[in-house]
Tab-separated table of C-alpha atoms in Angstrom:
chain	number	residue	atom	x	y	z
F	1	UNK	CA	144.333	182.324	-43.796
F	2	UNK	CA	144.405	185.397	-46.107
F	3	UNK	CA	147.385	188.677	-46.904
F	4	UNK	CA	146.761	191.271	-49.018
F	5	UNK	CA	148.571	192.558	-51.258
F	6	UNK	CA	148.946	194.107	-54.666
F	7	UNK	CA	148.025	191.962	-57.860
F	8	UNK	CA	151.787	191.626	-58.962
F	9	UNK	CA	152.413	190.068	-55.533
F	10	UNK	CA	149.484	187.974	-55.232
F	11	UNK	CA	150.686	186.372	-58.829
F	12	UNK	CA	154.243	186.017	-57.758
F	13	UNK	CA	153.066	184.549	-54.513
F	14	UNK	CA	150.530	182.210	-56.267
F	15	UNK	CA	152.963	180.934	-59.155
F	16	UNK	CA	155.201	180.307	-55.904
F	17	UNK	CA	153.025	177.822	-53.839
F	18	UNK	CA	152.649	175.979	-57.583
F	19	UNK	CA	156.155	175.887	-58.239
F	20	UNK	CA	158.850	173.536	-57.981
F	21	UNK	CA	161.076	175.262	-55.740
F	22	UNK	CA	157.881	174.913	-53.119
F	23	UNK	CA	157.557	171.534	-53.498
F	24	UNK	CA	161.570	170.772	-52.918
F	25	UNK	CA	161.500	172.826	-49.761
F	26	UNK	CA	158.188	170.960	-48.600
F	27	UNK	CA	160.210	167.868	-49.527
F	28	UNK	CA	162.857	169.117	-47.642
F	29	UNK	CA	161.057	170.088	-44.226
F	30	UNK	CA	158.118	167.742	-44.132
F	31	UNK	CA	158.967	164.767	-46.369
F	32	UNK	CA	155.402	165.115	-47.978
F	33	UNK	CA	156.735	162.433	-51.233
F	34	UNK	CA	156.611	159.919	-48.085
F	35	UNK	CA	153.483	160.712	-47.318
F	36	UNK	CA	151.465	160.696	-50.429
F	37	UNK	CA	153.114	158.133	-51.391
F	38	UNK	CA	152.075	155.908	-48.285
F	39	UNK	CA	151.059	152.449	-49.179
F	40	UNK	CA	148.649	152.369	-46.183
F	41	UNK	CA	146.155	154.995	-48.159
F	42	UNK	CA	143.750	154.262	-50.273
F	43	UNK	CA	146.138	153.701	-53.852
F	44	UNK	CA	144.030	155.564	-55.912
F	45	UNK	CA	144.648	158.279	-54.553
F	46	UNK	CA	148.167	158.047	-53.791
F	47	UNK	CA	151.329	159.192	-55.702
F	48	UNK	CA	153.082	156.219	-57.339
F	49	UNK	CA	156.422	155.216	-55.211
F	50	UNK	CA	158.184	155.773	-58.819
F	51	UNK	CA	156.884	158.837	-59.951
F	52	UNK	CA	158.937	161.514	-61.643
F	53	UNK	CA	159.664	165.028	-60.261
F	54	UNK	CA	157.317	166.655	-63.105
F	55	UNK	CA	154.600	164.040	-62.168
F	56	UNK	CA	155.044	164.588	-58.343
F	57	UNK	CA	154.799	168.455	-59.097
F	58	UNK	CA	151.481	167.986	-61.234
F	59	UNK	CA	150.249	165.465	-57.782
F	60	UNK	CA	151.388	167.809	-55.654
F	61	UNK	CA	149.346	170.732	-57.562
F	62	UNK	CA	146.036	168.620	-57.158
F	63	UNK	CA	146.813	169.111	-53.324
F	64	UNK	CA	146.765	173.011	-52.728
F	65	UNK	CA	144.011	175.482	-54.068
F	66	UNK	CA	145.151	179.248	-54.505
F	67	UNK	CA	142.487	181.625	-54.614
F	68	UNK	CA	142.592	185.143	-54.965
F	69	UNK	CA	139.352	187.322	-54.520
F	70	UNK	CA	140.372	190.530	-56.629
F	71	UNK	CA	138.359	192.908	-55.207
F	72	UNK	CA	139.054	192.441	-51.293
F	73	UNK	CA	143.165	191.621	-52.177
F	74	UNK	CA	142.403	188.567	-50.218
F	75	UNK	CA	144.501	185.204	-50.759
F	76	UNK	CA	143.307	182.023	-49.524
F	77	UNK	CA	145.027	178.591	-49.710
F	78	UNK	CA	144.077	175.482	-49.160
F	79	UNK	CA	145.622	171.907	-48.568
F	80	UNK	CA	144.618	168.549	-48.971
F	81	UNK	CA	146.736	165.566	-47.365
F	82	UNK	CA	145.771	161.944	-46.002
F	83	UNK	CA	145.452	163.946	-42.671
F	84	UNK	CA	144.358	166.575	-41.133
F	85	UNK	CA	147.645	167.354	-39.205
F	86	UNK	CA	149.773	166.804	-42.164
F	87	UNK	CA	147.301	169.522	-44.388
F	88	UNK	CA	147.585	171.442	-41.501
F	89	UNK	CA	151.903	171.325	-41.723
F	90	UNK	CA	151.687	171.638	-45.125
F	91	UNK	CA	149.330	174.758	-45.280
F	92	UNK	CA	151.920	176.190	-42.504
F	93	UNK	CA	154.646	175.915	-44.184
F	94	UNK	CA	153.080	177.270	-47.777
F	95	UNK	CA	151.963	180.307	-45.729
F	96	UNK	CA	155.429	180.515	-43.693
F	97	UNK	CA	157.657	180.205	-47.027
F	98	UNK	CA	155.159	182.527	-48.612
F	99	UNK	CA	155.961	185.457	-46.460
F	100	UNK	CA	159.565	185.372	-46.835
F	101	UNK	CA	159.363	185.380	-50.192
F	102	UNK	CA	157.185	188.387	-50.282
F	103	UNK	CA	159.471	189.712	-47.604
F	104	UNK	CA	162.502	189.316	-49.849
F	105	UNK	CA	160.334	190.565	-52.863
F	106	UNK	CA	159.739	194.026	-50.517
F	107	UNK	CA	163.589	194.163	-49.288
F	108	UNK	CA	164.827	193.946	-53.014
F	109	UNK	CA	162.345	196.461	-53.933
F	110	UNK	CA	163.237	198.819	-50.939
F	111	UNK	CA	167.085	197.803	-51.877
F	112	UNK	CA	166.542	198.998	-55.654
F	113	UNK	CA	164.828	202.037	-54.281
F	114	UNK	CA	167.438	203.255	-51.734
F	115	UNK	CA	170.382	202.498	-54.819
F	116	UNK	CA	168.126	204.698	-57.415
F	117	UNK	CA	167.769	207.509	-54.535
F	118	UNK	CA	171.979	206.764	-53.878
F	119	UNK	CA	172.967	207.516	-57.644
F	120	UNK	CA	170.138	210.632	-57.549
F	121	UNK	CA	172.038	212.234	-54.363
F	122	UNK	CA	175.569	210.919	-56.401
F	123	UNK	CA	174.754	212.775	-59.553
F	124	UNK	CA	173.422	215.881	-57.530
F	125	UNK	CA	176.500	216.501	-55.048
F	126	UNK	CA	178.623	216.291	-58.310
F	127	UNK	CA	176.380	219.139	-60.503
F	128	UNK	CA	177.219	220.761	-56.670
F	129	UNK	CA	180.946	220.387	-56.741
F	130	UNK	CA	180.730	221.165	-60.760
F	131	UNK	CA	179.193	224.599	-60.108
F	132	UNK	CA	181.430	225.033	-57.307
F	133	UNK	CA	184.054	224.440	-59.749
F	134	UNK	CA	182.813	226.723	-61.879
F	135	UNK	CA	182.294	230.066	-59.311
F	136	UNK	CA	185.884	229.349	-58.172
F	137	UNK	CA	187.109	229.179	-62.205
F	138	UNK	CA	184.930	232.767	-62.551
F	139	UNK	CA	186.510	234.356	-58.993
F	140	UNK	CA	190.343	233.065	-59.840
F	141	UNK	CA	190.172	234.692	-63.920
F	142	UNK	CA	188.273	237.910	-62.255
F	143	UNK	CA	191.349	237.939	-59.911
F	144	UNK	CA	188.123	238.713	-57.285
F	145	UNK	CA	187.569	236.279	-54.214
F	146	UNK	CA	183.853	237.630	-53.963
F	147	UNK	CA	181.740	238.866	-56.656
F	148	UNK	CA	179.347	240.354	-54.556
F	149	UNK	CA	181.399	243.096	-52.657
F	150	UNK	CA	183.594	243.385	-55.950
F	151	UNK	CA	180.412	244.389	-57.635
F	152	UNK	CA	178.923	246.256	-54.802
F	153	UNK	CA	182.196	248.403	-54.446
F	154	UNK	CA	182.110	249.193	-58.340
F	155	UNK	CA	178.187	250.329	-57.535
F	156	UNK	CA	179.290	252.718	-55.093
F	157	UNK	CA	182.038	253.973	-57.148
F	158	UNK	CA	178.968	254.410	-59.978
F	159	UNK	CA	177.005	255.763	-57.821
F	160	UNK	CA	179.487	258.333	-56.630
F	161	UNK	CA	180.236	259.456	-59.857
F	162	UNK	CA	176.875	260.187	-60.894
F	163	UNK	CA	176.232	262.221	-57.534
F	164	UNK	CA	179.536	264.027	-58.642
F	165	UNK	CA	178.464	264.184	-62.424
F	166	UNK	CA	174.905	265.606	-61.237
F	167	UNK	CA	176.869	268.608	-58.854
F	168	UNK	CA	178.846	269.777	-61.641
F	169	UNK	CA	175.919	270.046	-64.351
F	170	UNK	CA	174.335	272.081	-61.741
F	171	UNK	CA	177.173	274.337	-61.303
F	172	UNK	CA	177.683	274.201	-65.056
F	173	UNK	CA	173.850	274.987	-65.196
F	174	UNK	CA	174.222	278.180	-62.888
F	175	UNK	CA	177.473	279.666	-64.441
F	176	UNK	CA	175.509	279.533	-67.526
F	177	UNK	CA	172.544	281.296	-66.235
């Protein structure tokens, strides 16, 4: 079976199936120390009934094969057990713990994403309520509740004026002349 994926994931992922952590949950679900361990096997080839965790993790590691083709994104794993059904379990389970972690991986990333986006809307609604602020400071020390018509009024007083200015140079104009 193969997932692709980008290179960060596929190294997370494959440091993952190598790790500790997998090996104590395939401990957990499918007792696999039990069965590579099995006195019934051929004993050079099985893990020692005494072994320590580091040398069951270093065993274990013989077992899977991670391989990543880097130009297709394409992940393949492999299993090796005393049999078939058992590799088969194993392989499973790698694959089934595999895509939760990636799913978690995705969900914090989506998490820190939405958060980032949060504190960008956070900081914008309060440059809002700042210039808000700031309009309703202007309007209350301008004793004015809307700058526009205040300044459109004064522009049609202006404007007035001028008219008024420009009739009485042309009268002064013609009681000159």
């Amino acid at each position: 079976p193969g997932s692709s994926g980008t290179a960060q994931d596929t190294a997370a992922v494959k440091d993952y199936i190598q790790s500790v952590d997998m090996l104590n949950q395939l401990q957990d679900k499918l007792r696999i120390r039990q069965h590579f361990s099995n006195s019934d096997v051929d004993w050079l080839a099985q893990l020692g009934a005494n072994d320590s965790q580091e040398e069951f993790l270093e065993y274990f590691q013989g077992k899977i094969e991670v391989l990543h083709e880097v130009d297709s994104g394409i992940v393949t794993l492999k299993a090796k057990a005393f049999e078939a059904v058992k590799a088969q379990e194993i392989a499973s389970t790698i694959l089934d713990l595999s895509e939760q972690l990636v799913n978690r991986m995705s969900e914090r990333i989506a998490n820190d994403s939405v958060r980032f986006s949060q504190r960008e809307l956070d900081r914008a609604e309060t440059k809002v309520r700042q210039a808000t602020a700031a309009i309703t400071s202007f309007r209350n020390t301008r004793n004015t509740i809307d700058p526009d018509k205040k300044t459109g009024a004064v522009m049609s007083i202006v404007a007035e004026l001028e008219g008024k200015l420009a009739g009485t140079r042309t009268e002064l104009s013609e009681a000159r002349g």
